[in-house]
Coordinates of N, CA and C in Angstrom, one line a residue:
M1 N 0.8 -1.2 0.0 CA 0.0 0.0 0.0 C 0.9 1.2 0.0
S2 N 0.6 2.1 -0.9 CA 1.4 3.4 -1.0 C 0.9 4.4 -0.1
R3 N 1.7 5.3 0.4 CA 1.4 6.3 1.3 C 0.9 7.5 0.4
Q4 N -0.2 8.1 0.8 CA -0.7 9.2 0.0 C -0.3 10.5 0.7
T5 N 0.2 11.4 0.0 CA 0.6 12.7 0.5 C -0.4 13.8 0.1
W6 N -0.8 14.6 1.0 CA -1.7 15.7 0.7 C -0.9 17.0 0.5
T7 N -1.5 17.8 -0.4 CA -0.8 19.1 -0.6 C -1.0 20.0 0.7
K8 N 0.1 20.7 0.9 CA 0.0 21.6 2.1 C -0.9 22.8 1.8
R9 N -1.7 23.1 2.8 CA -2.7 24.1 2.6 C -2.1 25.5 3.1
D10 N -2.0 26.3 2.1 CA -1.4 27.7 2.4 C -2.6 28.6 2.7
P11 N -2.8 29.1 3.9 CA -4.0 29.9 4.2 C -4.0 31.2 3.4
I12 N -2.9 31.7 2.9 CA -3.0 32.9 2.2 C -3.5 32.7 0.8
K13 N -3.2 31.5 0.2 CA -3.6 31.2 -1.2 C -5.0 30.5 -1.3
N14 N -5.3 29.6 -0.3 CA -6.4 28.7 -0.5 C -7.6 29.2 0.3
Y15 N -7.6 30.2 1.1 CA -8.7 30.6 1.9 C -8.8 32.2 1.8
F16 N -10.0 32.6 2.2 CA -10.2 34.0 2.3 C -10.9 34.3 3.6
P17 N -10.7 35.5 4.2 CA -11.3 35.8 5.5 C -12.7 36.2 5.4
L18 N -13.6 35.7 6.1 CA -15.0 36.1 6.2 C -15.2 36.4 7.7
P19 N -15.5 37.7 8.0 CA -15.6 38.1 9.4 C -16.7 37.4 10.1
N20 N -16.5 37.0 11.3 CA -17.6 36.3 12.1 C -18.8 37.2 12.3
E21 N -18.6 38.5 12.3 CA -19.7 39.4 12.6 C -20.7 39.4 11.5
I22 N -20.4 38.9 10.3 CA -21.3 38.9 9.2 C -22.6 38.2 9.5
Y23 N -22.5 37.2 10.4 CA -23.6 36.4 10.8 C -24.5 37.0 11.8
S24 N -24.1 38.1 12.4 CA -24.9 38.8 13.5 C -25.5 40.0 13.0
L25 N -25.4 40.3 11.7 CA -26.0 41.6 11.1 C -27.4 41.4 10.6
G26 N -27.9 40.3 10.7 CA -29.3 40.1 10.2 C -29.4 40.1 8.7
L27 N -28.4 39.7 8.0 CA -28.4 39.7 6.5 C -29.2 38.4 6.0
S28 N -29.7 38.5 4.9 CA -30.4 37.3 4.3 C -29.3 36.3 3.9
P29 N -29.6 35.1 3.8 CA -28.6 34.1 3.4 C -28.0 34.3 2.1
G30 N -28.8 34.8 1.1 CA -28.3 35.1 -0.2 C -27.3 36.2 -0.2
A31 N -27.5 37.2 0.7 CA -26.6 38.3 0.8 C -25.2 37.9 1.4
V32 N -25.3 36.9 2.3 CA -24.1 36.4 2.9 C -23.3 35.6 1.8
V33 N -24.0 34.9 1.0 CA -23.3 34.1 -0.1 C -22.6 35.1 -1.1
V34 N -23.3 36.1 -1.5 CA -22.8 37.1 -2.4 C -21.6 37.8 -1.8
Y35 N -21.7 38.2 -0.5 CA -20.6 38.9 0.2 C -19.4 37.9 0.3
G36 N -19.6 36.7 0.5 CA -18.5 35.7 0.6 C -17.8 35.6 -0.8
Y37 N -18.6 35.6 -1.9 CA -18.0 35.6 -3.2 C -17.1 36.8 -3.5
L38 N -17.7 38.0 -3.1 CA -16.9 39.2 -3.3 C -15.6 39.2 -2.5
M39 N -15.7 38.7 -1.2 CA -14.5 38.6 -0.4 C -13.5 37.7 -1.0
R40 N -14.0 36.6 -1.6 CA -13.1 35.7 -2.3 C -12.3 36.3 -3.4
Q41 N -13.0 37.2 -4.2 CA -12.5 37.8 -5.4 C -11.7 39.0 -5.1
E42 N -11.8 39.6 -4.0 CA -11.2 40.9 -3.8 C -9.7 40.9 -3.8
D43 N -9.1 42.0 -4.2 CA -7.6 42.2 -4.1 C -7.3 42.6 -2.7
R44 N -6.5 41.9 -2.0 CA -6.3 42.1 -0.6 C -5.5 43.4 -0.3
K45 N -4.9 44.0 -1.3 CA -4.2 45.3 -1.2 C -5.1 46.5 -1.4
T46 N -6.1 46.4 -2.3 CA -6.9 47.5 -2.7 C -8.3 47.4 -2.1
Y47 N -8.7 46.2 -1.6 CA -10.0 45.9 -1.1 C -11.1 46.1 -2.2
Q48 N -10.8 45.8 -3.4 CA -11.7 45.9 -4.6 C -11.7 44.7 -5.4
C49 N -12.8 44.5 -6.1 CA -12.9 43.4 -7.1 C -13.8 43.8 -8.2
L50 N -13.6 43.3 -9.4 CA -14.4 43.5 -10.6 C -15.2 42.2 -10.8
A51 N -16.5 42.4 -11.0 CA -17.4 41.2 -11.3 C -18.7 41.7 -11.8
S52 N -19.2 41.0 -12.8 CA -20.6 41.4 -13.3 C -21.6 40.6 -12.4
Y53 N -22.9 41.0 -12.5 CA -23.9 40.3 -11.9 C -24.0 38.9 -12.4
R54 N -23.8 38.7 -13.7 CA -23.8 37.4 -14.3 C -22.7 36.5 -13.8
T55 N -21.5 37.0 -13.7 CA -20.4 36.3 -13.2 C -20.7 35.8 -11.7
I56 N -21.2 36.7 -10.9 CA -21.5 36.3 -9.5 C -22.6 35.3 -9.5
G57 N -23.6 35.5 -10.3 CA -24.7 34.6 -10.4 C -24.3 33.2 -10.8
E58 N -23.5 33.1 -11.8 CA -23.0 31.8 -12.2 C -22.2 31.1 -11.2
A59 N -21.4 31.9 -10.4 CA -20.5 31.3 -9.4 C -21.3 30.8 -8.2
V60 N -22.4 31.5 -7.8 CA -23.2 31.1 -6.6 C -24.5 30.5 -6.9
G61 N -24.9 30.3 -8.2 CA -26.1 29.7 -8.5 C -27.4 30.5 -8.4
M62 N -27.3 31.8 -8.7 CA -28.4 32.7 -8.6 C -28.6 33.4 -10.0
S63 N -29.8 34.0 -10.1 CA -30.1 34.7 -11.4 C -29.5 36.1 -11.2
V64 N -29.4 36.8 -12.3 CA -28.9 38.2 -12.3 C -29.7 39.1 -11.5
N65 N -31.0 39.0 -11.5 CA -31.9 39.9 -10.7 C -31.7 39.6 -9.2
T66 N -31.6 38.3 -8.9 CA -31.4 38.0 -7.5 C -30.0 38.5 -7.0
V67 N -29.0 38.4 -7.8 CA -27.7 39.0 -7.4 C -27.8 40.5 -7.2
R68 N -28.5 41.1 -8.1 CA -28.7 42.6 -8.0 C -29.4 43.0 -6.7
K69 N -30.4 42.2 -6.3 CA -31.1 42.4 -5.1 C -30.2 42.3 -3.9
Y70 N -29.4 41.3 -3.8 CA -28.5 41.1 -2.7 C -27.3 42.1 -2.7
V71 N -26.8 42.5 -3.8 CA -25.8 43.6 -3.9 C -26.4 44.9 -3.3
T72 N -27.6 45.2 -3.6 CA -28.3 46.3 -3.1 C -28.4 46.2 -1.6
E73 N -28.8 45.0 -1.1 CA -28.9 44.8 0.4 C -27.5 45.1 1.0
L74 N -26.4 44.6 0.4 CA -25.1 44.8 1.0 C -24.7 46.2 1.0
E75 N -25.1 47.0 -0.1 CA -24.8 48.4 -0.1 C -25.6 49.1 0.9
D76 N -26.9 48.8 1.1 CA -27.7 49.5 2.1 C -27.1 49.2 3.5
R77 N -26.5 48.1 3.8 CA -26.0 47.8 5.1 C -24.6 48.3 5.3
G78 N -24.0 48.9 4.2 CA -22.7 49.6 4.4 C -21.5 48.6 4.3
L79 N -21.8 47.4 3.7 CA -20.7 46.4 3.6 C -19.9 46.6 2.4
I80 N -20.5 47.1 1.3 CA -19.8 47.3 0.1 C -20.2 48.6 -0.5
R81 N -19.4 49.1 -1.5 CA -19.8 50.3 -2.3 C -19.5 49.9 -3.7
T82 N -20.4 50.2 -4.7 CA -20.2 49.8 -6.1 C -19.8 51.1 -6.9
E83 N -19.1 50.8 -8.0 CA -18.7 51.9 -8.9 C -18.8 51.4 -10.3
R84 N -19.5 52.1 -11.2 CA -19.6 51.7 -12.6 C -18.2 51.9 -13.2
T85 N -18.0 51.0 -14.2 CA -16.7 51.1 -15.0 C -17.1 51.2 -16.5
T86 N -16.2 51.6 -17.3 CA -16.5 51.6 -18.7 C -15.4 50.9 -19.4
V87 N -15.7 50.4 -20.6 CA -14.8 49.6 -21.5 C -14.8 50.3 -22.8
T88 N -13.6 50.4 -23.4 CA -13.5 50.9 -24.8 C -13.2 49.7 -25.7
T89 N -14.1 49.6 -26.7 CA -14.0 48.5 -27.6 C -12.9 48.7 -28.6
W90 N -12.6 47.7 -29.4 CA -11.5 47.8 -30.4 C -11.7 48.9 -31.4
D91 N -13.0 49.2 -31.7 CA -13.3 50.3 -32.7 C -13.5 51.6 -32.0
G92 N -13.2 51.8 -30.8 CA -13.2 53.1 -30.1 C -14.5 53.5 -29.4
R93 N -15.5 52.6 -29.4 CA -16.7 52.9 -28.7 C -16.6 52.6 -27.2
T94 N -17.2 53.5 -26.4 CA -17.2 53.3 -25.0 C -18.5 52.6 -24.6
R95 N -18.3 51.5 -23.8 CA -19.4 50.7 -23.3 C -19.4 50.6 -21.8
N96 N -20.5 50.3 -21.2 CA -20.6 50.0 -19.8 C -19.8 48.7 -19.5
G97 N -19.0 48.8 -18.5 CA -18.3 47.6 -18.0 C -19.0 47.0 -16.8
C98 N -18.3 46.1 -16.2 CA -18.9 45.5 -15.0 C -18.7 46.4 -13.8
L99 N -19.3 46.1 -12.7 CA -19.1 46.9 -11.5 C -17.8 46.6 -10.8
R100 N -17.3 47.7 -10.2 CA -16.1 47.6 -9.3 C -16.7 47.6 -7.9
Y101 N -16.4 46.6 -7.1 CA -16.9 46.5 -5.7 C -15.8 46.9 -4.8
H102 N -16.1 47.8 -3.9 CA -15.2 48.2 -2.8 C -15.7 47.6 -1.5
I103 N -14.9 46.7 -0.9 CA -15.3 46.0 0.3 C -15.0 47.0 1.4
L104 N -16.0 47.5 2.2 CA -15.8 48.4 3.2 C -15.5 47.7 4.5
P105 N -14.8 48.4 5.5 CA -14.5 47.8 6.8 C -15.8 47.4 7.5
I106 N -15.9 46.2 8.0 CA -17.1 45.7 8.6 C -17.5 46.4 9.8
Q107 N -16.6 47.0 10.5 CA -16.9 47.7 11.8 C -17.9 48.9 11.5
M108 N -17.8 49.5 10.3 CA -18.7 50.6 10.0 C -20.2 50.0 9.9
S109 N -20.3 48.9 9.3 CA -21.6 48.2 9.2 C -22.1 47.8 10.5
I110 N -21.3 47.2 11.3 CA -21.7 46.8 12.7 C -22.2 48.0 13.5
N111 N -21.5 49.1 13.5 CA -21.9 50.3 14.2 C -23.2 50.8 13.7
Q112 N -23.4 50.8 12.4 CA -24.7 51.2 11.8 C -25.8 50.2 12.2
F113 N -25.6 48.9 12.2 CA -26.6 48.0 12.6 C -27.0 48.2 14.1
Y114 N -26.0 48.3 15.0 CA -26.3 48.5 16.4 C -27.0 49.9 16.6
E115 N -26.6 50.9 15.9 CA -27.3 52.2 16.0 C -28.8 52.0 15.6
G116 N -29.0 51.3 14.5 CA -30.4 51.1 14.1 C -31.2 50.3 15.2
Q117 N -30.6 49.3 15.8 CA -31.2 48.5 16.8 C -31.5 49.4 18.0
L118 N -30.6 50.3 18.4 CA -30.8 51.2 19.5 C -32.0 52.1 19.2
Q119 N -32.1 52.7 18.0 CA -33.2 53.6 17.7 C -34.5 52.8 17.7
E120 N -34.5 51.6 17.3 CA -35.7 50.8 17.3 C -36.2 50.5 18.7
A121 N -35.2 50.3 19.6 CA -35.5 50.0 21.0 C -36.1 51.3 21.7
E122 N -35.5 52.5 21.3 CA -35.9 53.7 21.8 C -37.4 54.0 21.4
R123 N -37.7 53.7 20.1 CA -39.0 53.9 19.6 C -40.0 53.0 20.3
A124 N -39.6 51.8 20.6 CA -40.5 50.9 21.3 C -40.8 51.4 22.7
M125 N -39.7 51.9 23.3 CA -39.9 52.4 24.7 C -40.8 53.6 24.7
E126 N -40.7 54.5 23.8 CA -41.6 55.7 23.7 C -43.0 55.2 23.4
Q127 N -43.2 54.2 22.6 CA -44.6 53.7 22.4 C -45.2 53.1 23.6
W128 N -44.3 52.4 24.4 CA -44.8 51.8 25.6 C -45.2 52.9 26.6
K129 N -44.3 53.9 26.7 CA -44.6 55.0 27.7 C -45.9 55.7 27.3
A130 N -46.1 55.9 26.0 CA -47.3 56.6 25.5 C -48.5 55.7 25.9
A131 N -48.4 54.4 25.7 CA -49.5 53.5 26.0 C -49.8 53.6 27.5
E132 N -48.8 53.6 28.3 CA -48.9 53.7 29.8 C -49.6 55.0 30.2
R133 N -49.2 56.1 29.6 CA -49.9 57.4 29.9 C -51.3 57.4 29.5
L134 N -51.6 56.8 28.4 CA -53.0 56.7 28.0 C -53.8 55.8 28.9
N135 N -53.2 54.7 29.3 CA -53.8 53.8 30.3 C -54.1 54.5 31.6
Q136 N -53.1 55.2 32.1 CA -53.3 56.0 33.4 C -54.4 57.0 33.2
H137 N -54.4 57.7 32.1 CA -55.4 58.7 31.8 C -56.8 58.1 31.8
T138 N -56.9 56.9 31.2 CA -58.2 56.2 31.0 C -58.7 55.8 32.4
K139 N -57.8 55.3 33.3 CA -58.2 54.8 34.6 C -58.7 55.9 35.5
R140 N -58.2 57.2 35.3 CA -58.6 58.3 36.1 C -60.0 58.8 35.6
G141 N -60.4 58.3 34.5 CA -61.7 58.7 34.0 C -61.6 59.9 33.0
G142 N -60.5 60.0 32.4 CA -60.3 61.2 31.4 C -61.0 61.0 30.1
I143 N -61.3 59.7 29.8 CA -61.9 59.5 28.5 C -63.3 58.9 28.7

């Protein structure tokens, strides 16, 4: 029986970092998948990557419209920023290119998420206080 050797796994080449916090931001599963693909494709020095909706969709098994929806969700959450690019054809015409994705620091998104949760809790507290005041007013015979 021959001994099988496995290739050494180089973490810099064979893996990409996906922050643990991504799972606590309340993202839809599809948005997490698209974010993971963008993280895999990004240039680690510039934090950017180029990909079309079609390319992402083929890689993760989604339609172009579904990818567009999840990219919008990621932009709204402050995880990525997109920028349109142009391509010049061989005959000199300028065409739309694919999007350039800028992967933003996740801490900004986490702060935004927690700020939104805090505002929601404050709104709920104000509603509760208003209901209590109305209840007290009703008990005193005001209405």
